[in-house]
Amino acid sequence: MTPPPARRRRRTDGDSAAPRLALPRRGSVRRSQMITTYGVGSLIAVDNESFIVSGIDDAHRSWSLDEAPIIYEHRLARVLGVSHFRLPPASEDTSKDGVRVRRFPLWHSCPSCQSLQHIRGFNPPAGKNVCTDCDDEPLVPSRFVVACEDGHLDDFPYWKWLHRKNREEGTTGRCGGKLSMRFSGRSASLRAVIIACTCGVPEVSMEGAFRRSALPDLGVRCEGRRPWLKDAPAEFCSQAPRTLQRGSSAVWQPVLKSALSIPPWSDGVADKLGDHWERLRSLGSREKIEIYLMAAFQGDDSVSINAVMELLEAEQEEDPGQGGDSDTGAVGRYQALRRQEYERLCSGNALRDKGRQEQFICEPPVSDPAVLDPFGVGRPMLVKRLREVRALKAFTRVADPETSSEGHKAPLSLTPTDWLPAMEVRGEGVFVRLDERRLDDWADSVEVAARVERMRTNHDRMLRERATDPTDMPSSPVTPRMVLLHTLAHVLINEWSLDAGYPASALRERLYTDATMAGFLIYTATSDSAGSLGGVVAQGEPDRLAEALHSALRRAAWCSADPLCIEARSSGVGGVNGAACHACVMLPETSCEHNNILLDRALLVGTPEDPHLGFFADIVAG
């Protein structure tokens, strides 16, 4: 990562004679973290300094193709409205400029003289973050920042916080005094953080700064600042600003979209056509396309006219790129992607489809799946090879990405780009599908419907509270089928983490639930070759899967937090969980698609008052 310094030197790239700015390096992170943890707009601490990751407007100049290669995933790119994706550059000693960062927050304090001011006030030398009045004492970036639900970010208004009762309306800090910050040492709470000013105003602590209405009560409004975007003008914002800890997870949460590479897009031919799609679509006839291919791919027999025509026909049939820009349209397009994957996972691919370049190999187990009949589980599918592309579309602050509407999602660039940062995951998995008829019979139970309706009501309320326009919010996906499959995937991941050779954090769920789908995929979530060692696929053999299901359900029948856990009518943020806690069904954040909400193990195993509430109640009782 490279923040812009005051003094720069020039160098030239190996592929260009034009000089380019060489910027100093400040630490390193893994490529996958640039999508999931330290993406555009996030804050990152490096030694005693703090930076914000810059937008991708100028990334095409600093991200060289050899360090940040292009990734193609045609189905996902069409849904997100881009032509391709790019892998963030690696943080190696030989790397070039890499990912740009900017210093933030800009307010710092000196632990020696206790001065609190904008970093320019300390007059540090170029490239350093020190107090020149205290023998180059390292400065401490502000622990507190201000953010709103529209993604804006700003420094905490220390002057207004201190002068809350001693300032005229409209003033911005011209009392003539100098601020200071000290710690009383009496406790570790905010009451011990004391802000003072030499103008003589009574000192105050930071206690109460995190209340939802703390800043609006002082007349502080969001200034609409976007420090991660270069030269971005301030936006008008009607959202109330909130005080957050600089390292809080609420400061930055990614909006990730992903897709599996499935036939006919998974044999490598579609990747080679990445820069030619617009031209191929415009040609129309088979004869013109064949002439174009002969000129563009001379000597490459893998790009045949038959393969290209098959892809163009599949694109027209799938057509996930339609649907408008509304949240409802976006949800429909993403659901269309899942439905295509579900159909392919159910059918697998024929032996003739499997080649060295094939990125998706899915086939049924050899042994008889009848042993799974008592569980209501159909024939599992062994996904021996898969590729997933995860793209960073946007990010949110304060609000949860799962419940935020499109208006709350902050962009990665000031102007639209035809690409997004993304990462590839290659691995293996097991696809499990439940008997839909048995599911429907169970879901028709009055007790099941009433328990799930309570979760749905709570989830709808949370969506409504966090929506920009409550009248145009997406509906809750909560159904008996969805909650059951989600919870079953969680308990199975916990069980396989003991047998498959992977920790739970290295496994991930992918849910396929609606009126026409009833399954889930559990797969390795690592971004290297260790994700395809065969340990997960081996768990999909019917005999081993039956043993794992029986053991997982017996474990789910008891929790160390019982009876409080199993008797809970609602739990979790907003009451959107049933009987679910970290001691029984919750997983690491990297493993769950829904941030550990919409879970209820009572739907698996029942409750002491109503044992037959659970879909697998007979298995647990047996």
Coordinates of C-alpha atoms in Angstrom, one line a residue, residues 186-563:
R186 CA -9.3 6.2 36.5
S187 CA -10.9 3.6 34.2
A188 CA -10.8 2.2 30.7
S189 CA -14.1 3.8 29.8
L190 CA -14.8 6.9 27.6
R191 CA -15.2 8.9 30.9
A192 CA -11.4 8.7 31.2
V193 CA -10.8 10.4 27.8
I194 CA -10.7 14.1 28.6
I195 CA -10.8 16.9 26.0
A196 CA -9.8 20.4 27.0
C197 CA -9.1 23.8 25.4
T198 CA -6.8 26.6 26.4
C199 CA -9.6 29.1 25.9
G200 CA -10.8 28.2 29.4
V201 CA -14.0 26.3 28.5
P202 CA -14.7 23.5 31.0
E203 CA -13.2 20.3 29.9
V204 CA -15.4 17.3 29.0
S205 CA -15.0 13.6 28.6
M206 CA -16.0 11.5 25.6
E207 CA -18.7 9.8 27.6
G208 CA -21.9 9.7 25.7
A209 CA -20.3 10.3 22.3
F210 CA -21.6 7.0 21.0
R211 CA -25.2 7.6 21.6
R212 CA -27.2 7.5 18.4
S213 CA -28.4 11.1 18.9
A214 CA -25.3 12.5 20.5
L215 CA -24.1 14.5 17.5
P216 CA -27.5 15.5 16.1
D217 CA -28.3 16.9 19.5
L218 CA -25.3 19.2 19.2
G219 CA -26.5 20.4 15.8
V220 CA -23.7 18.4 14.0
R221 CA -24.8 17.1 10.7
C222 CA -23.2 14.9 8.1
E223 CA -20.9 16.9 5.8
G224 CA -21.1 14.3 3.0
R225 CA -17.4 13.7 2.8
R226 CA -15.8 10.8 0.9
P227 CA -12.1 10.8 1.8
W228 CA -11.4 7.6 -0.1
L229 CA -12.3 9.3 -3.4
K230 CA -9.7 11.7 -4.8
D231 CA -11.1 15.3 -5.3
A232 CA -14.6 14.1 -4.5
P233 CA -16.9 17.0 -3.7
A234 CA -19.0 16.9 -0.5
E235 CA -22.5 15.5 -1.1
F236 CA -25.7 16.7 0.5
C237 CA -26.6 14.2 3.2
S238 CA -29.7 14.0 5.4
Q239 CA -28.5 11.1 7.4
A240 CA -27.6 11.5 11.1
P241 CA -23.9 11.1 11.8
R242 CA -22.7 8.5 14.3
T243 CA -19.6 8.3 16.4
L244 CA -17.6 5.0 15.8
Q245 CA -14.3 3.6 17.0
R246 CA -11.8 3.8 14.2
G247 CA -11.2 0.0 14.3
S248 CA -14.9 -0.9 14.6
S249 CA -16.3 -3.4 12.0
A250 CA -19.2 -0.9 11.5
V251 CA -16.9 1.6 9.9
W252 CA -16.6 -0.6 6.8
Q253 CA -18.6 -3.7 5.6
P254 CA -18.2 -5.1 2.1
V255 CA -21.1 -5.6 -0.3
L256 CA -19.9 -8.8 -2.0
K257 CA -21.5 -10.6 -5.0
S258 CA -20.3 -14.0 -6.2
A259 CA -21.0 -16.6 -8.8
L260 CA -19.8 -20.1 -9.6
S261 CA -18.3 -20.9 -13.0
I262 CA -20.7 -23.5 -14.5
P263 CA -21.0 -25.0 -18.0
P264 CA -21.0 -23.7 -20.7
W265 CA -19.0 -20.9 -19.2
S266 CA -16.4 -23.0 -17.2
D267 CA -14.2 -24.5 -19.9
G268 CA -11.9 -21.5 -20.4
V269 CA -13.3 -20.5 -23.8
A270 CA -15.5 -17.7 -22.4
D271 CA -12.4 -16.2 -20.7
K272 CA -10.6 -16.0 -24.0
L273 CA -13.6 -14.1 -25.5
G274 CA -13.6 -11.5 -22.7
D275 CA -12.7 -8.6 -24.9
H276 CA -14.7 -9.7 -27.9
W277 CA -18.3 -10.1 -26.6
E278 CA -19.7 -6.8 -27.8
R279 CA -18.3 -7.4 -31.3
L280 CA -19.6 -10.9 -31.4
R281 CA -23.1 -9.9 -30.3
S282 CA -23.3 -7.2 -33.0
L283 CA -22.3 -9.6 -35.9
G284 CA -25.5 -11.6 -35.7
S285 CA -24.9 -14.3 -38.3
R286 CA -22.9 -17.5 -37.9
E287 CA -20.9 -16.8 -41.0
K288 CA -19.8 -13.3 -39.9
I289 CA -18.8 -14.7 -36.4
E290 CA -16.8 -17.5 -38.0
I291 CA -14.9 -15.0 -40.2
Y292 CA -14.2 -12.8 -37.1
L293 CA -12.9 -15.7 -35.1
M294 CA -10.6 -16.9 -37.8
A295 CA -9.0 -13.4 -37.8
A296 CA -8.9 -12.9 -34.0
F297 CA -7.8 -16.4 -32.9
Q298 CA -5.5 -17.7 -35.6
G299 CA -4.0 -21.0 -34.5
D300 CA -6.2 -21.4 -31.4
D301 CA -8.4 -24.5 -32.1
S302 CA -10.1 -24.2 -28.7
V303 CA -12.1 -21.2 -29.8
S304 CA -14.4 -23.0 -32.3
I305 CA -17.4 -21.5 -34.0
N306 CA -19.6 -24.2 -32.3
A307 CA -18.4 -23.3 -28.9
V308 CA -18.9 -19.6 -29.4
M309 CA -22.4 -20.1 -30.8
E310 CA -23.3 -22.3 -27.8
L311 CA -22.2 -19.5 -25.5
L312 CA -24.1 -16.8 -27.3
E313 CA -27.3 -19.0 -27.2
A314 CA -26.8 -19.7 -23.5
E315 CA -26.4 -16.0 -22.9
Q316 CA -29.7 -15.3 -24.6
E317 CA -31.5 -18.0 -22.7
E318 CA -30.1 -17.0 -19.3
D319 CA -30.2 -13.3 -19.9
P320 CA -29.6 -12.3 -16.2
G321 CA -28.5 -8.8 -17.3
Q322 CA -32.1 -7.6 -17.6
G323 CA -34.3 -6.4 -14.9
G324 CA -33.6 -2.7 -14.2
D325 CA -31.6 -1.1 -11.5
S326 CA -33.9 -1.3 -8.6
D327 CA -33.3 -3.4 -5.5
T328 CA -36.1 -5.7 -6.5
G329 CA -34.6 -6.1 -10.0
A330 CA -31.1 -6.7 -8.6
V331 CA -32.4 -9.4 -6.2
G332 CA -34.2 -11.1 -9.1
R333 CA -31.0 -11.1 -11.2
Y334 CA -28.9 -12.6 -8.4
Q335 CA -31.6 -15.2 -7.8
A336 CA -31.5 -16.1 -11.5
L337 CA -27.8 -16.8 -11.1
R338 CA -28.5 -19.1 -8.2
R339 CA -31.2 -20.9 -10.1
Q340 CA -28.8 -21.6 -12.9
E341 CA -26.3 -23.0 -10.5
Y342 CA -28.9 -25.1 -8.7
E343 CA -30.0 -26.7 -11.9
R344 CA -26.4 -27.5 -12.9
L345 CA -25.6 -28.9 -9.4
C346 CA -28.6 -31.1 -9.6
S347 CA -27.8 -32.5 -13.0
G348 CA -24.0 -32.5 -12.8
N349 CA -21.9 -32.5 -16.0
A350 CA -21.5 -35.4 -18.4
L351 CA -18.2 -37.2 -18.8
R352 CA -17.7 -35.6 -22.3
D353 CA -17.7 -32.1 -20.6
K354 CA -14.8 -32.8 -18.4
G355 CA -11.5 -31.6 -19.8
R356 CA -8.2 -30.2 -18.4
Q357 CA -9.6 -26.7 -18.6
E358 CA -13.0 -27.5 -17.1
Q359 CA -13.5 -25.5 -13.9
F360 CA -16.6 -27.3 -12.8
I361 CA -16.8 -31.1 -12.2
C362 CA -19.9 -32.3 -10.4
E363 CA -21.0 -36.0 -10.3
P364 CA -23.1 -38.3 -8.1
P365 CA -21.4 -40.7 -5.7
V366 CA -21.0 -44.3 -6.8
S367 CA -22.6 -45.9 -3.7
D368 CA -26.4 -46.2 -3.1
P369 CA -27.9 -43.0 -1.6
A370 CA -30.8 -45.0 -0.1
V371 CA -29.2 -44.7 3.4
L372 CA -30.1 -41.0 3.3
D373 CA -33.8 -41.6 2.8
P374 CA -34.7 -41.4 6.5
F375 CA -33.2 -37.9 6.6
G376 CA -35.3 -36.7 3.7
V377 CA -32.1 -36.0 1.8
G378 CA -31.9 -36.8 -1.9
R379 CA -28.8 -38.0 -3.8
P380 CA -25.9 -35.7 -3.0
M381 CA -23.6 -34.4 -5.6
L382 CA -19.8 -34.4 -5.3
V383 CA -18.4 -31.2 -6.7
K384 CA -14.8 -32.3 -7.3
R385 CA -13.7 -29.0 -8.9
L386 CA -15.3 -25.6 -8.7
R387 CA -14.4 -21.9 -9.2
E388 CA -16.1 -19.0 -7.5
V389 CA -15.5 -15.4 -8.3
R390 CA -16.3 -12.9 -5.5
A391 CA -16.5 -9.3 -6.5
L392 CA -16.5 -6.2 -4.3
K393 CA -19.4 -4.2 -5.6
A394 CA -19.7 -1.5 -2.9
F395 CA -19.5 -1.1 0.9
T396 CA -21.6 0.2 3.8
R397 CA -21.0 2.0 7.0
V398 CA -23.0 1.6 10.2
A399 CA -25.8 -0.3 8.4
D400 CA -25.6 -4.1 7.7
P401 CA -25.1 -4.9 4.0
E402 CA -27.7 -7.6 4.1
T403 CA -30.4 -5.2 5.2
S404 CA -29.2 -2.0 3.5
S405 CA -31.0 -0.7 0.4
E406 CA -29.1 0.4 -2.7
G407 CA -29.0 4.1 -1.5
H408 CA -27.0 3.2 1.5
K409 CA -24.2 1.5 -0.5
A410 CA -21.1 3.7 -1.1
P411 CA -19.4 3.5 -4.5
L412 CA -15.8 2.4 -5.1
S413 CA -15.1 5.2 -7.6
L414 CA -16.1 8.7 -8.3
T415 CA -17.0 7.9 -11.9
P416 CA -18.4 4.5 -13.1
T417 CA -15.9 1.9 -14.2
D418 CA -16.2 -1.1 -16.4
W419 CA -14.5 -3.4 -13.9
L420 CA -14.6 -4.3 -10.2
P421 CA -12.0 -5.7 -7.8
A422 CA -12.5 -9.4 -7.3
M423 CA -10.9 -12.7 -6.1
E424 CA -11.0 -16.3 -7.3
V425 CA -11.7 -19.3 -5.0
R426 CA -10.9 -22.7 -6.4
G427 CA -11.9 -25.8 -4.4
E428 CA -14.3 -28.6 -3.9
G429 CA -17.7 -29.1 -2.2
V430 CA -20.7 -31.2 -1.6
F431 CA -24.2 -30.3 -2.8
V432 CA -27.1 -31.5 -0.5
R433 CA -30.7 -31.4 -1.5
L434 CA -33.8 -32.1 0.6
D435 CA -37.0 -33.8 -0.5
E436 CA -39.3 -30.9 -1.5
R437 CA -42.5 -32.8 -0.9
R438 CA -41.5 -33.8 2.6
L439 CA -40.4 -30.2 3.2
D440 CA -43.7 -28.8 2.1
D441 CA -45.6 -31.2 4.3
W442 CA -43.5 -30.2 7.3
A443 CA -43.8 -26.4 6.5
D444 CA -47.6 -26.7 6.4
S445 CA -47.6 -27.3 10.2
V446 CA -49.2 -24.6 12.1
E447 CA -46.5 -24.6 14.8
V448 CA -43.7 -24.3 12.2
A449 CA -45.5 -21.5 10.3
A450 CA -46.1 -19.5 13.5
R451 CA -42.5 -19.8 14.7
V452 CA -41.1 -18.8 11.3
E453 CA -43.6 -16.0 11.0
R454 CA -42.3 -14.4 14.2
M455 CA -38.8 -14.4 12.7
R456 CA -40.1 -13.0 9.4
T457 CA -42.0 -10.2 11.1
N458 CA -38.8 -9.2 13.1
H459 CA -36.7 -9.3 9.9
D460 CA -39.2 -7.2 8.0
R461 CA -39.2 -4.6 10.7
M462 CA -35.4 -4.4 10.7
L463 CA -35.4 -4.1 6.9
R464 CA -38.0 -1.3 7.1
E465 CA -36.0 0.6 9.8
R466 CA -32.8 0.5 7.7
A467 CA -34.3 1.1 4.3
T468 CA -33.9 4.5 2.6
D469 CA -37.4 4.2 1.3
P470 CA -39.5 1.9 3.6
T471 CA -42.1 1.6 0.8
D472 CA -39.6 0.2 -1.6
M473 CA -37.7 -2.3 0.5
P474 CA -36.9 -5.9 -0.4
S475 CA -39.1 -8.5 1.3
S476 CA -37.6 -10.8 3.9
P477 CA -36.4 -14.2 2.5
V478 CA -37.5 -15.9 5.7
T479 CA -39.5 -19.1 5.0
P480 CA -39.6 -22.4 6.9
R481 CA -37.6 -23.9 4.0
M482 CA -34.9 -21.2 4.0
V483 CA -34.4 -21.2 7.8
L484 CA -34.2 -25.0 7.9
L485 CA -31.7 -25.3 5.1
H486 CA -29.6 -22.5 6.5
T487 CA -29.4 -24.0 10.0
L488 CA -28.7 -27.5 8.6
A489 CA -25.8 -26.1 6.6
H490 CA -24.4 -24.6 9.8
V491 CA -24.6 -27.7 11.9
L492 CA -23.1 -29.8 9.0
I493 CA -20.2 -27.3 8.6
N494 CA -19.5 -27.6 12.4
E495 CA -19.6 -31.4 12.1
W496 CA -17.3 -31.6 9.0
S497 CA -14.8 -29.2 10.6
L498 CA -14.1 -32.2 12.9
D499 CA -13.7 -34.8 10.1
A500 CA -12.8 -33.1 6.8
G501 CA -9.4 -31.7 7.8
Y502 CA -10.6 -28.0 7.5
P503 CA -11.5 -25.6 10.2
A504 CA -15.0 -24.2 10.1
S505 CA -13.6 -20.8 8.9
A506 CA -12.3 -22.5 5.7
L507 CA -15.7 -23.9 4.8
R508 CA -18.5 -21.9 3.4
E509 CA -22.2 -22.3 2.6
R510 CA -24.1 -21.4 -0.5
L511 CA -27.8 -21.6 -0.1
Y512 CA -30.4 -22.4 -2.9
T513 CA -33.8 -21.7 -1.4
D514 CA -37.0 -20.5 -2.9
A515 CA -40.3 -22.1 -4.1
T516 CA -38.4 -24.2 -6.7
M517 CA -35.0 -24.8 -4.9
A518 CA -34.2 -26.7 -1.7
G519 CA -30.5 -27.3 -1.3
F520 CA -27.2 -26.0 -0.2
L521 CA -23.5 -26.3 -1.2
I522 CA -20.8 -26.6 1.4
Y523 CA -17.4 -25.9 -0.2
T524 CA -13.9 -24.9 0.7
A525 CA -13.6 -21.1 0.9
T526 CA -9.8 -20.8 0.5
S527 CA -8.2 -18.9 -2.3
D528 CA -5.3 -21.3 -2.9
S529 CA -4.8 -24.9 -4.0
A530 CA -5.3 -26.2 -0.4
G531 CA -9.0 -25.9 -1.1
S532 CA -9.1 -29.0 -3.3
L533 CA -7.4 -31.8 -1.4
G534 CA -10.4 -34.1 -1.4
G535 CA -11.3 -33.8 2.3
V536 CA -14.7 -32.3 1.7
V537 CA -15.7 -34.4 -1.3
A538 CA -15.1 -37.5 0.7
Q539 CA -17.7 -36.4 3.2
G540 CA -20.4 -36.5 0.5
E541 CA -20.4 -40.3 0.1
P542 CA -23.9 -41.4 1.3
D543 CA -22.6 -43.6 4.2
R544 CA -20.4 -40.9 5.6
L545 CA -23.0 -38.1 5.0
A546 CA -25.6 -40.1 6.9
E547 CA -23.2 -40.6 9.8
A548 CA -22.3 -36.9 9.7
L549 CA -26.0 -35.8 9.6
H550 CA -26.9 -38.1 12.5
S551 CA -24.0 -36.8 14.6
A552 CA -24.7 -33.2 13.7
L553 CA -28.3 -33.4 14.6
R554 CA -27.6 -35.1 17.9
R555 CA -25.2 -32.3 18.7
A556 CA -27.8 -29.7 17.8
A557 CA -30.3 -31.2 20.1
W558 CA -28.3 -29.9 23.1
C559 CA -26.5 -26.6 23.6
S560 CA -24.3 -25.6 26.6
A561 CA -26.5 -22.5 26.8
D562 CA -29.7 -24.6 27.3
P563 CA -32.4 -24.2 28.5

